[in-house]
Coordinates of C-alpha atoms and ligand atoms in Angstrom, one line a residue:
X292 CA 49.9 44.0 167.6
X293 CA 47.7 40.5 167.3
X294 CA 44.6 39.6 165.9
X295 CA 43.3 37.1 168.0
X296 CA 40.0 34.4 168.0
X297 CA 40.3 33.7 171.7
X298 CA 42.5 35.7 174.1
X299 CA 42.9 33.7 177.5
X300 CA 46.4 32.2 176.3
X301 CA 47.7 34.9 174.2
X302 CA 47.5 37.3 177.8
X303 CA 48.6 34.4 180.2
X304 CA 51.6 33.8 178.0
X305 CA 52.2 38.1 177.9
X306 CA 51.8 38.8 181.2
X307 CA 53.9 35.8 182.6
X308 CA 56.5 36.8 180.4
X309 CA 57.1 40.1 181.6
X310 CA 56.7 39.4 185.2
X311 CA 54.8 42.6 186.2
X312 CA 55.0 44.0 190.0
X313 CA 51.4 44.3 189.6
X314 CA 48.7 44.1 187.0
X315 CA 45.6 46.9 186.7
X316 CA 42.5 46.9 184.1
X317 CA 40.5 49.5 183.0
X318 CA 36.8 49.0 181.8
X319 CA 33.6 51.0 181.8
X320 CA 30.4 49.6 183.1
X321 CA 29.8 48.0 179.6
X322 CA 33.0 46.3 178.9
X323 CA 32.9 45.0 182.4
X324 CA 29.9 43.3 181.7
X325 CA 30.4 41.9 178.4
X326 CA 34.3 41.7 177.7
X327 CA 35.1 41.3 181.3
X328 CA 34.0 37.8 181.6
X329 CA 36.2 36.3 178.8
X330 CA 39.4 37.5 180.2
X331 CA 38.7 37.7 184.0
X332 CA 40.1 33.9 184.6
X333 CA 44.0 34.8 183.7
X334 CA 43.3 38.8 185.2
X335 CA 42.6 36.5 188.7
X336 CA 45.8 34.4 188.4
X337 CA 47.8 37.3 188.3
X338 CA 45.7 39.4 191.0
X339 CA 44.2 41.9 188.3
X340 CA 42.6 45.1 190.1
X341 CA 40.3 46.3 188.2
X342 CA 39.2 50.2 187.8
X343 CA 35.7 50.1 186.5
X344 CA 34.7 53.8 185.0
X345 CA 31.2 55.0 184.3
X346 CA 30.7 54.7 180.3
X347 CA 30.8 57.4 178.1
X348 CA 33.1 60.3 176.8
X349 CA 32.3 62.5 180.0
X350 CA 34.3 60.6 181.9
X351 CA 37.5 61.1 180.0
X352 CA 38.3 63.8 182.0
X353 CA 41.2 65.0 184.2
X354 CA 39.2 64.1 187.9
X355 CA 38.8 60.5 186.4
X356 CA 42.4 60.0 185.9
X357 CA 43.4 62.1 189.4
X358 CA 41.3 59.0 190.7
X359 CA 42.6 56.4 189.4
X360 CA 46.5 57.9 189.8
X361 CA 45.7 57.7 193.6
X362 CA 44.4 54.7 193.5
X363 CA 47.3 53.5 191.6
X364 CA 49.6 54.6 194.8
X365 CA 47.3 53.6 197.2
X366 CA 47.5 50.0 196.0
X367 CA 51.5 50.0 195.4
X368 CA 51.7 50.1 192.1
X369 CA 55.0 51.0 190.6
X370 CA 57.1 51.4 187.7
X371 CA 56.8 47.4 187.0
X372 CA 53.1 47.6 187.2
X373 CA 51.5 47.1 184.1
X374 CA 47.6 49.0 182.9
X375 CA 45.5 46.8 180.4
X376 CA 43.0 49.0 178.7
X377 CA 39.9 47.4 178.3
X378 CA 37.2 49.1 176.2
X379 CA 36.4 51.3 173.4
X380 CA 38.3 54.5 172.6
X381 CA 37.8 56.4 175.6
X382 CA 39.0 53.8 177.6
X383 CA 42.2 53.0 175.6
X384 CA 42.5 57.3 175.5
X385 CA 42.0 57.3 178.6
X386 CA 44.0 54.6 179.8
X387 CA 46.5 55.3 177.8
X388 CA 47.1 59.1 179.3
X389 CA 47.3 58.0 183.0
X390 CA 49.4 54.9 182.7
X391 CA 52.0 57.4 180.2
X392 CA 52.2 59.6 183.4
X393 CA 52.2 57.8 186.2
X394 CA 55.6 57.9 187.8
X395 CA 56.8 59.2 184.6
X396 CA 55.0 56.3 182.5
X397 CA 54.7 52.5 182.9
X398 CA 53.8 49.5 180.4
X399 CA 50.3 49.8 179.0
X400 CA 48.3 46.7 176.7
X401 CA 45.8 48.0 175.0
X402 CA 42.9 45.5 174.2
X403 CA 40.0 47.7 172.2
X404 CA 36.5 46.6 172.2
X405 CA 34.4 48.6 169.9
X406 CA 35.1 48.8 166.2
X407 CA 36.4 52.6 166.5
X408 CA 39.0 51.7 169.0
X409 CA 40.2 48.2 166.9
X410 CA 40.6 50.3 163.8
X411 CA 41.8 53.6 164.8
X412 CA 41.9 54.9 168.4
X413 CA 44.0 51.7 170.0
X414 CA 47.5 52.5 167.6
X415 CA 49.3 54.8 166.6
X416 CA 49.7 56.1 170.0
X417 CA 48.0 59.1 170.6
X418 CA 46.2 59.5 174.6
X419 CA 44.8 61.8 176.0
X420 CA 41.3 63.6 177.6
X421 CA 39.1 66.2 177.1
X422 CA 39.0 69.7 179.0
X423 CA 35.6 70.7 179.7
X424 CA 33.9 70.5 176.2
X425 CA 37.3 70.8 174.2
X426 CA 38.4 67.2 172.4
X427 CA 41.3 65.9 173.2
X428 CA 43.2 68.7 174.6
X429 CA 45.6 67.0 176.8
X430 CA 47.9 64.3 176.2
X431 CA 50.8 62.2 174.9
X432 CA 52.1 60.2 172.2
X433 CA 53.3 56.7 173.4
X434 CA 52.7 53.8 172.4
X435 CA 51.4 50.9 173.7
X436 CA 53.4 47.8 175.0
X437 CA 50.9 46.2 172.8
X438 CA 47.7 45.8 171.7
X439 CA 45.5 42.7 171.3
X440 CA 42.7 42.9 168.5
X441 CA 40.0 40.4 169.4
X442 CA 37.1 40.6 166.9
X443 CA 34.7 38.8 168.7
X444 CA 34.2 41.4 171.4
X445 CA 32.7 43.7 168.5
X446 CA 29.5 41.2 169.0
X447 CA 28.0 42.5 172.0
X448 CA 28.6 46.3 170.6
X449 CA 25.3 48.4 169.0
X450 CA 24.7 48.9 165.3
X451 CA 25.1 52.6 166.0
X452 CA 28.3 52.0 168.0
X453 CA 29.9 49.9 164.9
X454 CA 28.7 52.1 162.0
X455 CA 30.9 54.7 164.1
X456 CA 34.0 53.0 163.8
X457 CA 32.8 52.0 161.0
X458 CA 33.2 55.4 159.3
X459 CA 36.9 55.2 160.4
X460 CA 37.5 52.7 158.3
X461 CA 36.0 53.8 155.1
X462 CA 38.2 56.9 155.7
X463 CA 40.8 54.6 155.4
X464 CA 39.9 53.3 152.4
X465 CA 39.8 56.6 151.3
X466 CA 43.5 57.2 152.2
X467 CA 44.8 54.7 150.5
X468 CA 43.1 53.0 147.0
X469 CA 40.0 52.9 145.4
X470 CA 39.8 48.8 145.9
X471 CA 40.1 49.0 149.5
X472 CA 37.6 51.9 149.6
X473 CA 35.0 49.7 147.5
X474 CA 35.7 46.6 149.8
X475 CA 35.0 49.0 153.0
X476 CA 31.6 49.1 151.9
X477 CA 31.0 45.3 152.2
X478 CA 31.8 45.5 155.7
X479 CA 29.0 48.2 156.4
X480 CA 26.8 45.1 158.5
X481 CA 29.0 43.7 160.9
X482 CA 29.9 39.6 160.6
X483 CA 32.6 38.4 161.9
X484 CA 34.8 35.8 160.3
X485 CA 38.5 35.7 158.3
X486 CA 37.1 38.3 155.7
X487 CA 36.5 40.6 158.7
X488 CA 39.4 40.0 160.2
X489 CA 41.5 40.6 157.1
X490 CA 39.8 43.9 157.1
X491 CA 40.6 45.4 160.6
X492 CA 44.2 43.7 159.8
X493 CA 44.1 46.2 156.4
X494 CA 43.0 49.3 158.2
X495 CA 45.2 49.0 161.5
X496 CA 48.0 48.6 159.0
X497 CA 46.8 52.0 156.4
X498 CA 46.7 53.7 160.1
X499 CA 50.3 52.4 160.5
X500 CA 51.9 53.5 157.4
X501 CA 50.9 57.0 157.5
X502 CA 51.9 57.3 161.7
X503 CA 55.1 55.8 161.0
X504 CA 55.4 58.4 158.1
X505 CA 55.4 61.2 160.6
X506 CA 54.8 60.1 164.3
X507 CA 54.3 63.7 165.5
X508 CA 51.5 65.1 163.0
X509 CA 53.9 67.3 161.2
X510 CA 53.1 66.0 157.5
X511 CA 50.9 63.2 156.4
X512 CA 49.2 61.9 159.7
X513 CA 47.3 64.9 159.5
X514 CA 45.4 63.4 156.7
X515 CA 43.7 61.0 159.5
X516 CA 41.9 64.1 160.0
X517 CA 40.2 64.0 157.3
X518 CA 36.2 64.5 157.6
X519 CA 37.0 65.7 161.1
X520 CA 37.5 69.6 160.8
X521 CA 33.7 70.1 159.8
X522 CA 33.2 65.9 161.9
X523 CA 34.1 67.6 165.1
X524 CA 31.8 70.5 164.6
X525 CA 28.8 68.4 163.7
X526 CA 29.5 66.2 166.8
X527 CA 29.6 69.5 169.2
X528 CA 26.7 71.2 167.3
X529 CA 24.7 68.3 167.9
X530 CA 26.2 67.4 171.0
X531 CA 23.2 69.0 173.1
X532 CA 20.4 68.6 170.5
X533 CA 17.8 65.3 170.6
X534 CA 20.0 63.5 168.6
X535 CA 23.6 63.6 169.4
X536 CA 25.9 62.2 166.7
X537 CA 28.6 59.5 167.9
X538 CA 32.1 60.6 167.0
X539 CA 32.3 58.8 163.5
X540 CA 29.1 59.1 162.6
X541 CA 30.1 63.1 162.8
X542 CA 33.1 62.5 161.0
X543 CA 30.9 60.0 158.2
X544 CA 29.0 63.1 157.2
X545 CA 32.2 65.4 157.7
X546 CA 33.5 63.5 155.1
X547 CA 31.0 64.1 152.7
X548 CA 31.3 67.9 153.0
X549 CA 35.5 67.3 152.8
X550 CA 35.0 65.3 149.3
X551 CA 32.9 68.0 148.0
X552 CA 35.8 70.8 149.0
X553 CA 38.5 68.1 147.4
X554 CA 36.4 68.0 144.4
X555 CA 35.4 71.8 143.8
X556 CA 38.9 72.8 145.2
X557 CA 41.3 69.7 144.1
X558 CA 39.5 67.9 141.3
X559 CA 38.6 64.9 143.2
X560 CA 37.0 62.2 141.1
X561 CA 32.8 63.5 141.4
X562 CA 31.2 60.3 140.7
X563 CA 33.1 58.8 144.1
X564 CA 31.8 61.4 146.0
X565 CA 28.4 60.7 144.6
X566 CA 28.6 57.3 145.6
X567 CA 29.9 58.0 149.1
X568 CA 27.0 60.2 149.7
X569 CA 24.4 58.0 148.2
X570 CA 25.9 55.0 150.6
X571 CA 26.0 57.5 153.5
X572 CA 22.4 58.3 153.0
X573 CA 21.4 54.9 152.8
X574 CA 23.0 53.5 156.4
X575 CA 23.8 56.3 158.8
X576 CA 22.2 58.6 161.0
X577 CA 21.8 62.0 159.1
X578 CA 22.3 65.0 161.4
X579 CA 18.9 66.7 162.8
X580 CA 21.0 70.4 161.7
X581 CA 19.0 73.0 159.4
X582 CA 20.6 75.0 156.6
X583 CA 20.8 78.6 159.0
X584 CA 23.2 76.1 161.6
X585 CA 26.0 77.3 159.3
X586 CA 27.0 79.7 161.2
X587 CA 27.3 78.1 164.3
X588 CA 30.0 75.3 162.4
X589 CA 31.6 78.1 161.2
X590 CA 32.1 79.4 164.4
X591 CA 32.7 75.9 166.2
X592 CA 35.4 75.3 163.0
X593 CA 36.8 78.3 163.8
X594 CA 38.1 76.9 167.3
X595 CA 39.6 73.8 165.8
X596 CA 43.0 72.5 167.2
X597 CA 44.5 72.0 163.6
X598 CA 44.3 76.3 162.9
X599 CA 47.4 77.9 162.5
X600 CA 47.1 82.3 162.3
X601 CA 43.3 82.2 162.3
X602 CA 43.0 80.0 159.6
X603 CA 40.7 76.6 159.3
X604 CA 42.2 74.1 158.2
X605 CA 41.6 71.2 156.1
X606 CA 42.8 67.4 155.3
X607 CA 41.8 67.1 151.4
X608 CA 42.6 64.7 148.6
X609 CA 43.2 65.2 145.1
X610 CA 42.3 61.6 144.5
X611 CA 41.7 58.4 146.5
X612 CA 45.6 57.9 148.1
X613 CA 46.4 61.0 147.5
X614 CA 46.5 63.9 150.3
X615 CA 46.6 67.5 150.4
X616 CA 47.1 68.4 154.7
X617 CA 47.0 71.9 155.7
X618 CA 44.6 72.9 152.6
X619 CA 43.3 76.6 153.6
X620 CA 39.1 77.0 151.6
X621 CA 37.9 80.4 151.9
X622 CA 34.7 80.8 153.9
X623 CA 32.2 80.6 151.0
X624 CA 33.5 77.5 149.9
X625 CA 33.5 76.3 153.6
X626 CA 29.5 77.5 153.7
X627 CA 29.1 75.8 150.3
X628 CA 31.1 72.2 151.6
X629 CA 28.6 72.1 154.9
X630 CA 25.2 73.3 153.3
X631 CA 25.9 70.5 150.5
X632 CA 26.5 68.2 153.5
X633 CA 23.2 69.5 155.3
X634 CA 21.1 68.6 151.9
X635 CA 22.4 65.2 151.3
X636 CA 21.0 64.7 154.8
X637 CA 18.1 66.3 154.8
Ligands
NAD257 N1 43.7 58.0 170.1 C1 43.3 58.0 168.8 O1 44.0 57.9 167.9 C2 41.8 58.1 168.6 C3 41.3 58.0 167.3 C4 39.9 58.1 167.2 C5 39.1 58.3 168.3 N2 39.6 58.4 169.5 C6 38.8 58.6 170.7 O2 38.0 57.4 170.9 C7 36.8 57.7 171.6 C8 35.6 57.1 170.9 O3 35.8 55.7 170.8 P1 34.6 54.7 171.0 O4 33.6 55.0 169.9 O5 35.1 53.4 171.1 O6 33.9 55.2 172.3 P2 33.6 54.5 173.7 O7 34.8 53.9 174.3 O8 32.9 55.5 174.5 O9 32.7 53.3 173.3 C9 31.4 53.5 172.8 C10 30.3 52.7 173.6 O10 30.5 51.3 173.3 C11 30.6 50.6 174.5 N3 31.4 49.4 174.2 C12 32.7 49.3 173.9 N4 33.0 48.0 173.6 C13 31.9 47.3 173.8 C14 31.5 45.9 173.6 N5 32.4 45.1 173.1 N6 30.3 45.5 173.9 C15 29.3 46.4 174.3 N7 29.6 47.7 174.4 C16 30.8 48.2 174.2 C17 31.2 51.6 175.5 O11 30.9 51.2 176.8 C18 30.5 52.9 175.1 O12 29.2 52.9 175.7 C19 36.7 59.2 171.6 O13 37.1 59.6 172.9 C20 37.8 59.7 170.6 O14 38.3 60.9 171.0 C21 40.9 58.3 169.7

């Protein structure tokens, strides 16, 4: 992995190392047009095709990748080829998934290009798409070949966009210590520069440590799902409404419901949680959900890939660093987490 100000040389160097048979790109319509550009001059000196995919998580779907795997064949590539990612996290997902398949897998660079993918969804190596309306449901776990972290891509992206990946990162902060959870909150206005950088260096590395911990999501990587059990039902419940929450926005206020569990259940310091909340209240979107769309959580919950025996389960912490996976709240204290959550937006 690099952290890079300019990235012309870094990929001329990398791709004439490794003499590919033949080079691909993936970007949707957005990172063609403003990430495209900066990279397109080296892309042309090794005779790039590019794939460019409508943008937007509907398209991280199985037809997208059946096209672009025929495509693949169509233009010769083989196992030498090489697929540079080019976009936010459902392009490096995406991406990701098809070039881990094709012929049985071949190199992959991932280069992210919103704040969620340069912080979370561009390591650790989990790909994959969705199946109809369920997240994620297909995929592997390889890594890349490598990935190249270019901050300066993050200034053509939208507040809304960056406060989602965004969220990521405080959850980090919330994995590992109470300083870097404090310094998270600096970040909350995007501005690039060394502190910045030092910052995406500090979360790709927390996301390291705990994937290197246990690859496979036996153990502690499943504390990176934490805020996403009741995250990934806000984002569905809201999916369809006027105003859909982006992924880490959902998982922003998911974590607000989780601290509340790890304090009432766990004995997580209060007053952090209080703070949390008050900062969440102050710079994100609050979901347009009413008290009585409990039930409908509870039900979307209740189909959550993470259940084992009927049971919903949770990522908690006992304190800031330190995790308790697999955590099993009964239903009331469930109802109480998300109706607290609900308030604190309301
Ligand atoms: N594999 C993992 O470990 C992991 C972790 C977290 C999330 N994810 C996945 O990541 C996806 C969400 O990632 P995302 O938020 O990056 O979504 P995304 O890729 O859809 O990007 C969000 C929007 O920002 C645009 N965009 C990206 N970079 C831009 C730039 N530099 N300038 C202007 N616009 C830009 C995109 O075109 C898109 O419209 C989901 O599919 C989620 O499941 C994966």
């Amino acid at each position: 992995m690099k952290f890079l100000s300019g990235i012309v040389d870094e990929l001329e160097r990398f791709l004439s190392k490794q003499a590919y048979s033949s080079v691909f790109v993936l970007t949707d319509a957005n990172t063609n047009k403003h990430c495209l550009p900066k990279v397109e001059s080296v892309l042309k000196k090794f005779g790039a095709h590019v794939f460019n995919l409508s943008a937007g998580e509907i398209t991280k779907n199985i037809d997208t990748c059946i096209s672009i795997w025929e495509d693949l064949n169509r233009l010769g590539a083989d196992r030498s080829s090489i697929l540079i990612n080019l976009g936010g996290g459902m392009i490096t997902d995406l991406g990701g998934f098809v070039a881990t398949t094709y012929k049985r897998g071949i190199d992959y660079l991932n280069i992210p290009t919103s704040m969620l993918a340069m912080v979370d969804a561009s390591s650790g190596g989990k790909n994959g798409i969705n199946l109809g309306a369920l997240k994620n449901q297909v995929g592997t776990i390889t890594s890349p070949t490598d990935v190249f972290i270019v901050p300066s891509f993050l200034n053509t992206l939208d507040r809304r966009n960056y406060l989602s990946g965004f969220a990521e990162a405080v959850k980090h902060g919330f994995l590992n210590d109470v300083n870097q959870l404090k310094r998270s909150y600096n970040f909350v206005e995007f501005r690039l520069g060394d502190e910045f950088t030092d910052f995406l260096k500090t979360n790709v590395s927390i996301k390291q440590i705990i994937v290197a911990m246990d690859p496979f999501e036996k153990a502690e990587r499943k504390m990176l799902n934490f805020g996403h059990t009741i995250g990934h039902a806000v984002e569905s419940l809201t999916a369809n409404s006027a105003n859909p929450l982006l992924h880490g926005e959902a998982v922003a206020w998911g974590m607000a419901a989780e601290l509340f569990l790890s304090v009432s259940m766990y004995g997580f310091p209060q007053h952090l949680m209080t703070e949390y909340v008050d900062f969440l209240r102050h710079n994100f979107e609050a979901p347009l959900l009413q008290i009585n769309d409990i039930q409908s959580l509870m039900e979307l919950m209740r189909q959550d890939k993470k259940n084992r025996g009927g049971q919903i389960r949770f990522s908690l912490l006992r304190d800031v660093g330190t995790f308790v996976y697999d955590a099993v709240p009964d239903e009331k204290a469930i109802g109480d987490a998300v109706a607290f959550m609900l308030e604190a937006g309301l």
